[in-house]
CSV table of C-alpha atoms in Angstrom, one decimal:
chain,number,residue,atom,x,y,z
A,1,ARG,CA,-0.9,72.5,-41.9
A,2,ARG,CA,-2.0,69.4,-43.7
A,3,MET,CA,1.3,67.8,-42.9
A,4,GLU,CA,0.8,68.7,-39.2
A,5,TRP,CA,-2.7,67.0,-39.3
A,6,SER,CA,-1.2,64.0,-41.1
A,7,HIS,CA,1.6,63.9,-38.5
A,8,ALA,CA,-1.0,64.3,-35.7
A,9,ASP,CA,-3.2,61.5,-37.2
A,10,ALA,CA,-0.2,59.2,-37.5
A,11,THR,CA,0.8,60.0,-34.0
A,12,LYS,CA,-2.7,59.4,-32.8
A,13,GLU,CA,-2.8,56.1,-34.7
A,14,LYS,CA,0.5,55.0,-33.2
A,15,GLU,CA,-0.7,56.0,-29.7
A,16,ASP,CA,-4.0,54.1,-30.2
A,17,GLU,CA,-2.0,51.1,-31.5
A,18,ILE,CA,0.3,51.3,-28.5
A,19,GLU,CA,-2.7,51.5,-26.1
A,20,LYS,CA,-4.3,48.5,-27.9
A,21,LEU,CA,-1.1,46.5,-27.6
A,22,ARG,CA,-0.8,47.4,-23.9
A,23,GLY,CA,-4.4,46.2,-23.3
A,24,GLU,CA,-3.6,43.0,-25.1
A,25,LEU,CA,-0.4,42.6,-23.1
A,26,SER,CA,-2.3,43.2,-19.9
A,27,THR,CA,-5.0,40.7,-20.8
A,28,MET,CA,-2.3,38.1,-21.7
A,29,LYS,CA,-0.4,38.8,-18.5
A,30,VAL,CA,-3.6,38.3,-16.4
A,31,GLY,CA,-4.3,35.1,-18.3
A,32,TRP,CA,-0.7,33.9,-17.9
A,33,ASP,CA,-0.7,34.7,-14.2
A,34,GLY,CA,-4.0,32.7,-13.8
A,35,HIS,CA,-2.5,29.8,-15.8
A,36,ILE,CA,0.7,29.8,-13.7
A,37,ALA,CA,-1.4,30.0,-10.5
A,38,GLN,CA,-3.5,27.0,-11.7
A,39,ILE,CA,-0.5,25.0,-12.6
A,40,SER,CA,1.1,25.8,-9.2
A,41,LYS,CA,-2.1,24.6,-7.4
A,42,GLU,CA,-2.1,21.4,-9.5
A,43,THR,CA,1.6,20.8,-8.8
A,44,VAL,CA,1.2,21.3,-5.1
A,45,ALA,CA,-1.9,19.0,-5.1
A,46,LYS,CA,0.1,16.3,-7.0
A,47,ASP,CA,3.1,16.7,-4.7
A,48,LEU,CA,0.8,16.2,-1.7
A,49,GLN,CA,-0.8,13.2,-3.3
A,50,ILE,CA,2.7,11.7,-4.1
A,51,LYS,CA,3.8,12.3,-0.5
A,52,MET,CA,0.5,10.7,0.8
A,53,LEU,CA,1.0,7.7,-1.5
A,54,GLN,CA,4.6,7.3,-0.5
A,55,ASP,CA,3.6,7.3,3.2
A,56,GLN,CA,0.9,4.8,2.5
A,57,ASP,CA,3.3,2.7,0.5
A,58,SER,CA,5.8,2.7,3.4
A,59,LYS,CA,3.0,1.7,5.9
A,60,LEU,CA,1.8,-1.1,3.7
A,61,ARG,CA,5.3,-2.4,3.1
A,62,ALA,CA,5.9,-2.4,6.9
A,63,GLU,CA,2.6,-4.1,7.5
A,64,MET,CA,3.4,-6.7,4.8
A,65,ALA,CA,6.7,-7.4,6.4
A,66,ARG,CA,5.0,-7.9,9.8
A,67,HIS,CA,2.5,-10.3,8.1
A,68,LYS,CA,5.3,-12.2,6.5
A,69,GLU,CA,6.9,-12.6,9.9
A,70,ASP,CA,3.6,-13.8,11.3
A,71,VAL,CA,3.2,-16.3,8.5
A,72,GLU,CA,6.7,-17.6,9.1
A,73,LYS,CA,6.0,-17.9,12.8
A,74,TYR,CA,2.7,-19.8,12.1
A,75,LYS,CA,4.5,-22.1,9.7
A,76,HIS,CA,7.0,-22.9,12.3
A,77,GLN,CA,4.3,-23.5,14.9
A,78,LEU,CA,2.5,-25.8,12.4
A,79,VAL,CA,5.6,-27.8,11.8
A,80,GLN,CA,6.2,-28.1,15.6
A,81,ALA,CA,2.5,-29.1,16.1
A,82,ALA,CA,2.8,-31.7,13.3
A,83,GLU,CA,5.9,-33.1,14.9
A,84,ARG,CA,4.2,-33.4,18.3
A,85,GLU,CA,1.2,-35.0,16.7
A,86,ARG,CA,3.4,-37.5,14.9
A,87,SER,CA,5.2,-38.2,18.1
A,88,LEU,CA,2.0,-38.6,20.1
A,89,GLU,CA,0.6,-40.9,17.4
A,90,GLN,CA,3.8,-43.1,17.6
A,91,MET,CA,3.5,-43.1,21.4
A,92,LYS,CA,-0.2,-44.2,21.1
A,93,VAL,CA,0.7,-47.0,18.7
A,94,GLN,CA,3.5,-48.1,20.9
A,95,ALA,CA,1.2,-48.0,24.0
A,96,GLU,CA,-1.4,-50.1,22.1
A,97,LEU,CA,1.3,-52.6,21.1
A,98,ASP,CA,2.5,-52.8,24.7
A,99,TRP,CA,-1.0,-53.4,26.0
A,100,GLN,CA,-1.6,-56.0,23.4
A,101,GLN,CA,1.6,-57.7,24.2
A,102,ARG,CA,0.8,-57.6,28.0
A,103,CYS,CA,-2.7,-59.0,27.3
A,104,GLU,CA,-1.2,-61.8,25.2
A,105,GLU,CA,1.3,-62.6,27.9
A,106,ILE,CA,-1.5,-62.7,30.5
A,107,GLU,CA,-3.5,-65.0,28.2
A,108,ARG,CA,-0.5,-67.3,27.7
A,109,SER,CA,0.2,-67.4,31.4
A,110,GLN,CA,-3.4,-68.5,32.1
A,111,TYR,CA,-3.1,-71.3,29.7
A,112,LEU,CA,0.1,-72.6,31.1
């Protein structure tokens, strides 16, 4: 009889231990599931942020390329404007020289 009680006590202890371990396992599983869910949320958020930043990078690169084209166009326009200005300045100097020469010729012809 004592052996039966001892066996029943041992069985009860084992069952209690099994139940305790099942509870710990369940708690760990809930914690693990929560952890996995949190990591999944963070991963999705980071993936979305990466996608957004890649899109923004593409847009900025395209905008930068357009601005570079604009700058090159403006440089070309400045060079052309400088050439026109130089040409006009030369024409002005030549016109002044021509007028000066005409005036001198008229003065000479009056003295002759």
